[in-house]
Coordinates of C-alpha atoms (C1' of nucleotides) in Angstrom, one line a residue:
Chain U
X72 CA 167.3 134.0 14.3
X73 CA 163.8 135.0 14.9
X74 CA 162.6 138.5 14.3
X75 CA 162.2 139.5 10.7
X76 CA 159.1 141.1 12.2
X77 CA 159.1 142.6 15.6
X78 CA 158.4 140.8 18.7
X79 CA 154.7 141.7 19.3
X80 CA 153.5 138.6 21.8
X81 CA 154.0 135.2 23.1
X82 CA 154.5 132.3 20.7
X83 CA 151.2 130.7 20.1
X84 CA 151.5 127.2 21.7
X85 CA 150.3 125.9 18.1
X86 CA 153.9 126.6 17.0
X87 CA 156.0 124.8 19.8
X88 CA 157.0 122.5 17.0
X89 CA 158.4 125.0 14.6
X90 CA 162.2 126.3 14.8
X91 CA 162.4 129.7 15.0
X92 CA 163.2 129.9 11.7
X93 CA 160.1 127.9 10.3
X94 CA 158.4 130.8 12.6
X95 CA 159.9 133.3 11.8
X96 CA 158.9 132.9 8.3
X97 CA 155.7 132.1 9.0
X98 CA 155.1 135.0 11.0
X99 CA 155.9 137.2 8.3
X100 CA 153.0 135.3 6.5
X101 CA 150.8 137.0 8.7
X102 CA 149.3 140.1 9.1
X103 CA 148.7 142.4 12.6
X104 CA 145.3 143.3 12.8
X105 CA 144.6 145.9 16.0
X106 CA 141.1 145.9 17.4
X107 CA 140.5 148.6 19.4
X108 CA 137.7 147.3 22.3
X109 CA 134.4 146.0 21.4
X110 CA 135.0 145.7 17.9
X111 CA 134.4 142.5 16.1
X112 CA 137.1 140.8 14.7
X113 CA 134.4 137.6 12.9
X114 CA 130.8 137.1 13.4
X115 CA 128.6 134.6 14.0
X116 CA 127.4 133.2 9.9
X117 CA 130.1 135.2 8.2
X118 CA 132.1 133.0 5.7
X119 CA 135.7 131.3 7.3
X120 CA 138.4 133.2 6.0
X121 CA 141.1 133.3 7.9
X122 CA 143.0 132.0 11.3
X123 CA 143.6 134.2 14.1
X124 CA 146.6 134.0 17.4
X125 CA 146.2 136.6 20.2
X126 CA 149.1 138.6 20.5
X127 CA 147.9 141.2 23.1
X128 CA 144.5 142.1 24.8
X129 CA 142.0 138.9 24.4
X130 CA 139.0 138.1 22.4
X131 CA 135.2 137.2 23.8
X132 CA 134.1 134.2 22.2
X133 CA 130.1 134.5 22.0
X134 CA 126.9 133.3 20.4
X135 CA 124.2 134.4 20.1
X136 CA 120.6 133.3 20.1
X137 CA 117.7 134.3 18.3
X138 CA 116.2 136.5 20.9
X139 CA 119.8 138.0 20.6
X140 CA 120.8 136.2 24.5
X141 CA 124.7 135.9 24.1
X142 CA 126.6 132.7 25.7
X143 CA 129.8 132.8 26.0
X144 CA 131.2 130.2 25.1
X145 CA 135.5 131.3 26.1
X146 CA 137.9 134.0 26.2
X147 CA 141.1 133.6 23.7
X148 CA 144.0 134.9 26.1
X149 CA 147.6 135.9 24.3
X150 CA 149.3 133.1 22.7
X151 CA 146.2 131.3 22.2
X152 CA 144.7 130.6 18.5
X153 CA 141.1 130.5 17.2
X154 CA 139.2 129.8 13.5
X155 CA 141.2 127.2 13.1
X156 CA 138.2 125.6 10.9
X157 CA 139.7 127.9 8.3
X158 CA 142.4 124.8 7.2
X159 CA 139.7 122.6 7.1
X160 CA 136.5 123.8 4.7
X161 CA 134.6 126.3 3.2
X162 CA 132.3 127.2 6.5
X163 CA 131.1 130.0 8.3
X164 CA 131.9 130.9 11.8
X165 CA 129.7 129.2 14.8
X166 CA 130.5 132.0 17.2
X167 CA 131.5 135.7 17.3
X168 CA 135.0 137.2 18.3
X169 CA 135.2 140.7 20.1
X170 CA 138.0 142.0 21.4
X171 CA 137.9 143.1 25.0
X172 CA 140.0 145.6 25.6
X173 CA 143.0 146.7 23.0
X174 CA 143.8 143.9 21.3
X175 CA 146.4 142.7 18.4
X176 CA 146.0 139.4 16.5
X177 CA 147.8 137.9 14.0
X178 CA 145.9 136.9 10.8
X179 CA 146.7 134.3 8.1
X180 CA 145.2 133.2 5.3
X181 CA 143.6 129.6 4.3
X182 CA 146.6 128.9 2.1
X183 CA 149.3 129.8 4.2
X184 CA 148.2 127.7 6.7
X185 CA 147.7 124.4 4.8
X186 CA 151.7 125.3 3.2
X187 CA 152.8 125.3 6.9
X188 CA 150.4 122.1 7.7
X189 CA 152.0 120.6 4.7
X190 CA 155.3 121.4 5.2
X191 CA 154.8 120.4 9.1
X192 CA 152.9 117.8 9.9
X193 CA 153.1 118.4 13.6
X194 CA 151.0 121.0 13.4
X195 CA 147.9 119.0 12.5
X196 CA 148.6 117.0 15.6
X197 CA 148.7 120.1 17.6
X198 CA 145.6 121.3 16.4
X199 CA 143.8 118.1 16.9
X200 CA 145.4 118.5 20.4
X201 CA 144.2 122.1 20.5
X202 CA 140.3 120.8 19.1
X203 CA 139.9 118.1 22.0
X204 CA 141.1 120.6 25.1
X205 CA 138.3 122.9 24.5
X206 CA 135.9 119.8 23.4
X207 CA 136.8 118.5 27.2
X208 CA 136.3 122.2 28.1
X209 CA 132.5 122.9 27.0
X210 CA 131.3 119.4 27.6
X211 CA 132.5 119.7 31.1
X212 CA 130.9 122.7 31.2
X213 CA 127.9 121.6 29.9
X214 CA 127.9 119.1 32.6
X215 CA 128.1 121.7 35.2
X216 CA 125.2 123.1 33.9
X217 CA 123.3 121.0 33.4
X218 CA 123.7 119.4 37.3
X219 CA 124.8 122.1 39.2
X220 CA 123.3 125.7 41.1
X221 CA 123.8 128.6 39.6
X222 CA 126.0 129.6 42.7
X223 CA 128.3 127.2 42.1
X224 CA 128.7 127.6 38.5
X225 CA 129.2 130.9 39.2
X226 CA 132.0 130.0 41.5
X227 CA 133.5 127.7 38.4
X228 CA 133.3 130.9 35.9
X229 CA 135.3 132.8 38.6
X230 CA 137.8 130.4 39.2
X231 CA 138.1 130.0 35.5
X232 CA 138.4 133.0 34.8
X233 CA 141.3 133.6 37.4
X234 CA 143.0 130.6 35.5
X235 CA 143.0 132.1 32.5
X236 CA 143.9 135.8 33.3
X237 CA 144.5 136.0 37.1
X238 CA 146.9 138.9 38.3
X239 CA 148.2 138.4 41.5
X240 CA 147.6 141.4 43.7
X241 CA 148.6 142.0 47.4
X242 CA 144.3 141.9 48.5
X243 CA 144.0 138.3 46.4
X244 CA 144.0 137.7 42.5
X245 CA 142.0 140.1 40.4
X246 CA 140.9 139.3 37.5
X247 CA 142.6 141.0 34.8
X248 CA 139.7 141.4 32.7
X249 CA 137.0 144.1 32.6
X250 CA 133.8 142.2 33.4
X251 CA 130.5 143.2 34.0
X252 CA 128.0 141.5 35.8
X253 CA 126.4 140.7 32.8
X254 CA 129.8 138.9 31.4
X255 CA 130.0 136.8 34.0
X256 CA 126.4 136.1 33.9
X257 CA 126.8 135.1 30.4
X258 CA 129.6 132.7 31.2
X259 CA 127.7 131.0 33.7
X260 CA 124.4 131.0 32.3
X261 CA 122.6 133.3 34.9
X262 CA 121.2 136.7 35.0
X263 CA 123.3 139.3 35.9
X264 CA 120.6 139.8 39.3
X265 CA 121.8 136.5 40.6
X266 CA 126.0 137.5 39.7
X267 CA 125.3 140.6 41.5
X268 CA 123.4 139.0 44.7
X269 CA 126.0 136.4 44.2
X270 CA 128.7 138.3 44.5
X271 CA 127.8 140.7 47.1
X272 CA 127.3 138.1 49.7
X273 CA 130.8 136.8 48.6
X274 CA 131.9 139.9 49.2
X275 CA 130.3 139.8 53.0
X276 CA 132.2 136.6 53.5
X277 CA 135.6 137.6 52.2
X278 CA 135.9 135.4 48.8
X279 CA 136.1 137.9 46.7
X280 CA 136.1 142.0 46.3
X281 CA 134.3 143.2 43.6
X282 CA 133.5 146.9 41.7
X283 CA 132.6 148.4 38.9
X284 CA 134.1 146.1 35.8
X285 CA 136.6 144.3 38.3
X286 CA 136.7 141.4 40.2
X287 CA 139.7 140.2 43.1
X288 CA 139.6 136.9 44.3
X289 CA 140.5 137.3 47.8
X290 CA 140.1 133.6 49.2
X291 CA 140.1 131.0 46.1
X292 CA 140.8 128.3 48.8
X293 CA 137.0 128.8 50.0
X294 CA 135.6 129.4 46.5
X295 CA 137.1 126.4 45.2
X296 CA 136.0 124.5 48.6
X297 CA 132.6 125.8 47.4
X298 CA 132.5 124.1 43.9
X299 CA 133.4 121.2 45.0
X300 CA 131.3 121.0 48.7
X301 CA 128.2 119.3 47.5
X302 CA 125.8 121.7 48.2
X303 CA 126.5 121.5 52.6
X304 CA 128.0 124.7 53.0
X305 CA 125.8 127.2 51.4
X306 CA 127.0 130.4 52.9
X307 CA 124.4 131.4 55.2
Chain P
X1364 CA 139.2 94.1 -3.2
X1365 CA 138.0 94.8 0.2
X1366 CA 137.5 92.3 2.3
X1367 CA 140.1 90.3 4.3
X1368 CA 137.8 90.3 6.4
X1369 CA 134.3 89.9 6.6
X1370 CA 132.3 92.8 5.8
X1371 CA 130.7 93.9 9.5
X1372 CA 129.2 97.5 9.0
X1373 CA 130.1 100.6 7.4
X1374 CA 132.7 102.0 6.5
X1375 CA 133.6 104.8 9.1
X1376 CA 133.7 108.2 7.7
X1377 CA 137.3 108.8 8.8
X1378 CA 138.5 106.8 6.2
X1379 CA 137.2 108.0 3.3
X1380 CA 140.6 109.3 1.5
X1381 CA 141.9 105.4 2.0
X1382 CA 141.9 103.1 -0.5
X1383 CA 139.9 99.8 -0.1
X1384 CA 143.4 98.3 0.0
X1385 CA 144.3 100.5 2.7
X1386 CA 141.5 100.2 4.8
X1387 CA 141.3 96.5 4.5
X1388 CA 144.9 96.2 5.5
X1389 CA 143.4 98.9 8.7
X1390 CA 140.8 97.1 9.4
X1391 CA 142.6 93.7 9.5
X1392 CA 144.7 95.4 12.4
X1393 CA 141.4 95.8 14.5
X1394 CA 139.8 93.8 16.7
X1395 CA 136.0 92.9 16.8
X1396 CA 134.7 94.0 19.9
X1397 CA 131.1 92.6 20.8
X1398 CA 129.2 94.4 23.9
X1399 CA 126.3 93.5 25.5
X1400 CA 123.8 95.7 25.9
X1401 CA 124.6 97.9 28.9
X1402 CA 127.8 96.9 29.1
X1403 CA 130.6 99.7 29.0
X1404 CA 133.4 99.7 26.4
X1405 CA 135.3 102.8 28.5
X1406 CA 134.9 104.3 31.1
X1407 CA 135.7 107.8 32.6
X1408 CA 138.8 108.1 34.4
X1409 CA 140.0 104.8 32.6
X1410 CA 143.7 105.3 30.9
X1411 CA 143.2 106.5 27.0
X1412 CA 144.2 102.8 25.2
X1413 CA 142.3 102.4 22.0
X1414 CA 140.1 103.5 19.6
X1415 CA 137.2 102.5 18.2
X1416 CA 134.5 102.5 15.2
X1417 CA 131.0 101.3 16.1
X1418 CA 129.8 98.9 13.4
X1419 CA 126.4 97.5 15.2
X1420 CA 123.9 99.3 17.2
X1421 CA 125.9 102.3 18.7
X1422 CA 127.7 103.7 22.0
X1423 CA 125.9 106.1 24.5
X1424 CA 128.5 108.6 25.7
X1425 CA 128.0 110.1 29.1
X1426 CA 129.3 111.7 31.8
X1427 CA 128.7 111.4 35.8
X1428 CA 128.9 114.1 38.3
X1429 CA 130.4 113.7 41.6
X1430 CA 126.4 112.7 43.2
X1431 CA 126.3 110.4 40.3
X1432 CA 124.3 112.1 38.0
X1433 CA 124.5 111.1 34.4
X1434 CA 124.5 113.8 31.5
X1435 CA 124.5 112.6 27.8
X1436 CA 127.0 113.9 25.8
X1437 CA 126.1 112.3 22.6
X1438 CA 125.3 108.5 20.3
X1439 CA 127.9 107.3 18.7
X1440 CA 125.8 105.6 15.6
X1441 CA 127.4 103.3 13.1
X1442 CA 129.6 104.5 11.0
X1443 CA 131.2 106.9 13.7
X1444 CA 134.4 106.9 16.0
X1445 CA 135.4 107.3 19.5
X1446 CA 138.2 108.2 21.8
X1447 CA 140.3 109.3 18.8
X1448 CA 142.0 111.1 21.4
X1449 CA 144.1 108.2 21.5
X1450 CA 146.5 108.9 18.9
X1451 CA 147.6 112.1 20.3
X1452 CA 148.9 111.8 24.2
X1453 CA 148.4 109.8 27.4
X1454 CA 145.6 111.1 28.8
X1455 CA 142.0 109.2 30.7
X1456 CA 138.7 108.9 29.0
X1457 CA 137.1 112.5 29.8
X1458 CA 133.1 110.5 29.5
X1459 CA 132.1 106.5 29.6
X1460 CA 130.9 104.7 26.8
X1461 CA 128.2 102.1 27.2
X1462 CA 126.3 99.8 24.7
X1463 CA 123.0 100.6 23.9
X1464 CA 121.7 97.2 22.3
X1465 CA 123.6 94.6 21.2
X1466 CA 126.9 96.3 20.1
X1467 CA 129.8 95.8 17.9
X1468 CA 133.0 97.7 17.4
X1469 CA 136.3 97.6 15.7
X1470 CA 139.0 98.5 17.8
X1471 CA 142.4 99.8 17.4
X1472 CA 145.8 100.6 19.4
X1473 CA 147.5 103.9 19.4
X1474 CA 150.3 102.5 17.4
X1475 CA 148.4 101.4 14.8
X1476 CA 146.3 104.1 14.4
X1477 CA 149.9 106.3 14.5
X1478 CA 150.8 104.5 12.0
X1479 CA 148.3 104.9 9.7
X1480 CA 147.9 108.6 10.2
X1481 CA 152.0 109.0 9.5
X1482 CA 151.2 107.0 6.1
X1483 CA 148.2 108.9 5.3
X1484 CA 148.3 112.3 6.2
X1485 CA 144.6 113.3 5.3
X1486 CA 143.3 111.0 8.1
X1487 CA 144.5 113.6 10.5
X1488 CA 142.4 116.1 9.0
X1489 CA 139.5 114.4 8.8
X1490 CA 139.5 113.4 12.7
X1491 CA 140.3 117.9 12.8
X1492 CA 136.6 117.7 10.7
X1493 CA 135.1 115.3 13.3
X1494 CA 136.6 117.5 16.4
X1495 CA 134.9 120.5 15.2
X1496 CA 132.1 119.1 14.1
X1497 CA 131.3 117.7 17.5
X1498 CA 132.7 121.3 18.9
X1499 CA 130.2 122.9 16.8
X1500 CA 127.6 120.3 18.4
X1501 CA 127.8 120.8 21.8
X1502 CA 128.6 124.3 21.7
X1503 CA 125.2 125.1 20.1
X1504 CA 123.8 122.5 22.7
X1505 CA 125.3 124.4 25.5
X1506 CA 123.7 127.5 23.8
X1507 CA 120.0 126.3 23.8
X1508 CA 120.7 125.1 27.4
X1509 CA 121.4 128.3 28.6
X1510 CA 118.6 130.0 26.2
X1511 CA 115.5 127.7 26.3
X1512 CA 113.0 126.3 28.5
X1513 CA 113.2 122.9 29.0
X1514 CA 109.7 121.1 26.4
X1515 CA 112.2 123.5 23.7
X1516 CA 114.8 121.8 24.5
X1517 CA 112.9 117.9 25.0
X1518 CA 111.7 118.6 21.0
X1519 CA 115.7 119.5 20.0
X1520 CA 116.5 115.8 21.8
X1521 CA 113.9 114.3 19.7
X1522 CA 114.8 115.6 16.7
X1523 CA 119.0 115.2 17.2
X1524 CA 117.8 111.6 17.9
X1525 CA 115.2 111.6 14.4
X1526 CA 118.3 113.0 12.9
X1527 CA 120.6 110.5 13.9
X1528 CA 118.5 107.3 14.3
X1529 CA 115.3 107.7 12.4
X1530 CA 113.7 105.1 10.8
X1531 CA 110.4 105.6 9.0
X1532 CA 107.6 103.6 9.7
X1533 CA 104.0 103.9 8.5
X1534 CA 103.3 106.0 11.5
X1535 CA 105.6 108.2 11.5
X1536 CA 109.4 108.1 12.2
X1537 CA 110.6 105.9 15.2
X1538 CA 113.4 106.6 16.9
X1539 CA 115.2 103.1 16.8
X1540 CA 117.4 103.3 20.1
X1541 CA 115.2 101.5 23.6
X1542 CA 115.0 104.8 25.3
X1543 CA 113.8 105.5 28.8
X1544 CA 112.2 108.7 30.1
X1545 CA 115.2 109.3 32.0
X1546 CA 117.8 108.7 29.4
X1547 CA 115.8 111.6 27.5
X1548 CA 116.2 113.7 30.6
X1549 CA 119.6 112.7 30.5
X1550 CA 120.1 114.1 27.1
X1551 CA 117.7 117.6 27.6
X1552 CA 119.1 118.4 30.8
X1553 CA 116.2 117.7 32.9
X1554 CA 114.2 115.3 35.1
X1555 CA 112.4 112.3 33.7
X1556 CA 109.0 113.7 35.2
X1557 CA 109.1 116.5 33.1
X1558 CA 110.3 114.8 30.1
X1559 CA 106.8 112.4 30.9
X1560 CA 104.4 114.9 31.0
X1561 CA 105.8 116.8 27.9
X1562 CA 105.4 114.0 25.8
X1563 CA 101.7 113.2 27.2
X1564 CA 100.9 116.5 25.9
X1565 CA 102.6 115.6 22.7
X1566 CA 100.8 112.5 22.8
X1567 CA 97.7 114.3 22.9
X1568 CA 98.5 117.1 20.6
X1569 CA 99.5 114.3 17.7
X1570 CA 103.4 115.1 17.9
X1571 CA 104.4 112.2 19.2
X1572 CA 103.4 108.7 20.1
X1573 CA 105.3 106.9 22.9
X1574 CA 105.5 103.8 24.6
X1575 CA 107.3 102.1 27.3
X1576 CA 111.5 102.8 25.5
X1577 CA 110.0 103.5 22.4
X1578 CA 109.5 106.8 20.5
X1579 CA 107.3 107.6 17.6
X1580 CA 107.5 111.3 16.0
X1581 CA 104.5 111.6 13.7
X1582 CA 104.6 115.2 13.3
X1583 CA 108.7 116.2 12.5
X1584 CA 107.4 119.7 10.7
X1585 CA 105.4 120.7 14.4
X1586 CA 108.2 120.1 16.2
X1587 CA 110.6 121.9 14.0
X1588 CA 108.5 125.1 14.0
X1589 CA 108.2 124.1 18.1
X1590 CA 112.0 124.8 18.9
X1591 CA 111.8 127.3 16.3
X1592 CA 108.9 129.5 17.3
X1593 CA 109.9 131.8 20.2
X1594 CA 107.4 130.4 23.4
X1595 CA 104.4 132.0 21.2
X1596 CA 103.1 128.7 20.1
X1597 CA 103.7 126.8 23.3
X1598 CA 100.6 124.1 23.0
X1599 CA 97.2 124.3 25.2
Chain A
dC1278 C1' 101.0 85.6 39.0
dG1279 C1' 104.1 88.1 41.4
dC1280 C1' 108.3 90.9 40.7
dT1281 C1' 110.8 94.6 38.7
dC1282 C1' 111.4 98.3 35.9
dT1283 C1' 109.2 102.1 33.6
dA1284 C1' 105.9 105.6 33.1
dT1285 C1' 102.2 108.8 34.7
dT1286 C1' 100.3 112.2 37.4
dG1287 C1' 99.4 115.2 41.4
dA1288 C1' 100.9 118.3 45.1
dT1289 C1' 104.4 121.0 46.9
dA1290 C1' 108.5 123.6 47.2
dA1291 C1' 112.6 125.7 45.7
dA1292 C1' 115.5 128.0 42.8
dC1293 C1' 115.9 131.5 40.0
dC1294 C1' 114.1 134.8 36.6
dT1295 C1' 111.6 139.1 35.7
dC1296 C1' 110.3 143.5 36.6
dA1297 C1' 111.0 147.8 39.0
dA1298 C1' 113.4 151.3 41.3
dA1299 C1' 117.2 153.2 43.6
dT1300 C1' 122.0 153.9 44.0
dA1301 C1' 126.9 154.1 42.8
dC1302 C1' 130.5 155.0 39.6
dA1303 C1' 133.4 156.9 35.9
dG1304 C1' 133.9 160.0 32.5
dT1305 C1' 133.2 164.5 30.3
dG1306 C1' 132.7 169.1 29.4
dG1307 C1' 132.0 173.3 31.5
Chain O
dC502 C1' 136.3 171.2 40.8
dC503 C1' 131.6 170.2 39.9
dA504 C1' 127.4 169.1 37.8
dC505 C1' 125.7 166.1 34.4
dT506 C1' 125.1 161.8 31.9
dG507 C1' 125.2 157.3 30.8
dT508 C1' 126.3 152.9 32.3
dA509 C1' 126.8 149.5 35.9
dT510 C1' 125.4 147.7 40.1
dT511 C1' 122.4 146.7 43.9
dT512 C1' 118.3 145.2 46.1
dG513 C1' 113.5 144.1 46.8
dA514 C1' 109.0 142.0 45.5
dG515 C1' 106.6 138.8 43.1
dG516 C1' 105.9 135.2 39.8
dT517 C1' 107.1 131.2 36.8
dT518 C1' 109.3 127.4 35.7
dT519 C1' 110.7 123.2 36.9
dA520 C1' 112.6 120.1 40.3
dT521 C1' 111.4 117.2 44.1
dC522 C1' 108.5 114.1 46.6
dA523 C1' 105.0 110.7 46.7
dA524 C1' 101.9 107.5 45.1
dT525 C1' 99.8 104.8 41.5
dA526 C1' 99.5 102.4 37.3
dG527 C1' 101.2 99.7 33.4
dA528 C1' 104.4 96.3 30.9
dG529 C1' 107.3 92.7 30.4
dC530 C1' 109.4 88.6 32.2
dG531 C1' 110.3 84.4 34.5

DNA sequence: CGCTCTATTGATAAACCTCAAATACAGTGG
DNA sequence: CCACTGTATTTGAGGTTTATCAATAGAGCG
C-alpha cells in the first residue's frame, strides 16, 4: 500500500522501521527538490531548516576553510540521509551540500520530522545509529591522516569510493562518479599533483585506469594489499 | 531529594531532562568505577558492554594504527559520557579509553541504560545532541588537519585543551591534565620534536610557559589571533 | 646518587607542496 | 567535420615543511 506519491528512489535506510503505510504518509510529507549539477542544496553557516534523503544522483559533502581550501568530508549516495541536526536545534549547517551530477532529494521540514520521531520512537534509535557510523567514519579517517602517506590514503579514498558507488564493468570497477583530480585530492587531503602522479603510476602497474572525470578500478586486490602493506611494497 | 547515593561529581549533561528522582534511581543502578592513572577502562577491539560518565579526573580517548601509533581522538572531562554506543547494537569499542590521573566513573549496562531511554524519551535525543556535537568536533578537526601547518594546529590543541580544562592561575591559565610533549603530538597530529621546539618559541615569545607535563598559556588572545591569522604573523 | 622518563636542540633527509608549462580532452558553434 | 575554447590532466624542477635520527640535558624518584 505504498505509493500515494510515485516511486522516485530507494527507501532511505532511516525508515526500515516504518510500514509502508507510516512511509507512505510520511513521504507525502515531503517535498522533491531537483538539483541540477553543482548547485547547492545548503551551505556551510546558513540556518538548519530542513532534512534531506537522496533519491537519485548524490550530494558532495564539503567545507570549506578560510583561504576557501575545500575538504570533503563524504558523499551522500541514494537512500542515504543528511541535516539530520534539523530535529535537534536551532543551528546552522557545519558543511556544504552540492549535488554532483542530476540529483533529486526529498525535503522535510523540522516539524514533520519530530511528529514522525514522536509517533516512532525507532527512529531516534536509527538516527543515533546513523550519527555514530559516520562518527567511526571521520575519526578513522582522521587517523589515516594523520599516520599514514599520502599514497596510501589515496588508495583508501579510492577504495572508498568504489564502496560507496562502484559499477562493475568488464575492465574492473569504475567509479560511478565524475571525479576530478582535484575531488579526489580533496578527499584525501593532497594536491591534485600528487592524485595525478599517483594515479598515473597506478595506471603503469594495472590498479586502476583512469581519464578525464573517471576512474576504473582494475585490480582492488593490489590496492587494498597496498593500504594495508606497511609501507614494504611501494611500487617502484 | 537526590542522593541515594553519595554525591561523587557532576551531574552528566545527558541527564538534564530527568528528574533528581530519576536520576538518583539511574545512578543508583551504576557502579563506581575507580582507575588508576594509566590504566584503561576499554579498549579498541574490546566487545561494546557498558557505558560510562566520568565523575573524577577524565578519560583520554585514542586510537592506535596498525605500527602502533597513537592518535587522540578527544578528553572525556567530568561531567561527559562514553561509549554510549552501547545502547544501540553489538558492536567493539572503535578507540581505547585510558585514565589520565586518578579516575572515577559511573558505569552502566546496556539494559539499564535501555531502560531508561524507553522511560524517558528525551535522553535519546540528547545523546543525538552529543553525537553531533562530537561530529561537528572532529570534522572541523579533520578540516584544519588537512588545511594548516602544523605550530597552527599545536595553538588549536592548546586552546581545545584551555577550553576544556583550564584553570586560571595567577600566571595565566594552566592546562590541568599531566601532559607530555608527545601526548600533544598525539593530539596535533605531529611528532613530539616539533611540538618542543614550538613551544620554546612560545616560551620565548611570552605565549606560553611550560614545564616537564605541565602547560601554562599566559597569552590566550595571541594564540587566538595565531590560528586565526592566515601564516602572516607567524612569530620571528 | 644513579636510574628512568621527559624535554631540548641540532643535523639531515624525505615527503610533498608549489609553481610553471605543456598537453589532452570534451564540447560547441561554425 | 573542424577549429576553437575552456577545463582537466600530466609532468618537471625546485623549495619548504616537517619528520627522522642522534645526542644531550634536565627532573623526579627511590
Amino acid at each position: 500500500m505504498r505509493e500515494p506519491t510515485p516511486r522516485q528512489g530507494p527507501v532511505p535506510r532511516l525508515f526500515d522501521s516504518l510500514t509502508e503505510d507510516q512511509y507512505g504518509e510520511f513521504r507525502g510529507q515531503g517535498i522533491t527538490v531537483k538539483l541540477a549539477s553543482g548547485s547547492y542544496l545548503f551551505q556551510q553557516g546558513d540556518p538548519v531548516d530542513r532534512f534531506y534523503a537522496v533519491t537519485r544522483g548524490r550530494l558532495k559533502l564539503f567545507k570549506l576553510n578560510e583561504e576557501g581550501r575545500e575538504v570533503i568530508i563524504r558523499y551522500i549516495e541514494p537512500g542515504e540521509i543528511t541535516a539530520a541536526i534539523t530535529v535537534l536545534k536551532d543551528a546552522v549547517y557545519p558543511v556544504t551540500a552540492e549535488a554532483v551530477g542530476e540529483t533529486a532529494v526529498l525535503a522535510w521540514t523540522k516539524t514533520s520530522l519530530s511528529a514522525l520521531m514522536r509517533a516512532n520512537s525507532d527512529i531516534a534509535i536509527k538516527l543515533l545509529n546513523i550519527a555514530f557510523e559516520r562518527l567511526n567514519d571521520i575519526q578513522q579517517r582522521y587517523l589515516e591522516l594523520c599516520t599514514e602517506q599520502v599514497d596510501q590514503r589515496i588508495a583508501r579514498t579510492l577504495l572508498r569510493l568504489m564502496q560507496g558507488a562502484g559499477k562493475k564493468t568488464d575492465g574492473g570497477i569504475e567509479i560511478d562518479i565524475p571525479l576530478t583530480r582535484q575531488n579526489i585530492a580533496d578527499y584525501s587531503g593532497t594536491t591534485l599533483h600528487t592524485v595525478s602522479r599517483t594515479l598515473s603510476a597506478w595506471d603503469k602497474n594495472g590498479w586502476v585506469k583512469s581519464g578525464r572525470r573517471r576512474i576504473t578500478i582494475t585490480n582492488p586486490h593490489e590496492l587494498v594489499m597496498f593500504t594495508e602493506g606497511s609501507a614494504e611494497s611501494r611500487f617502484s
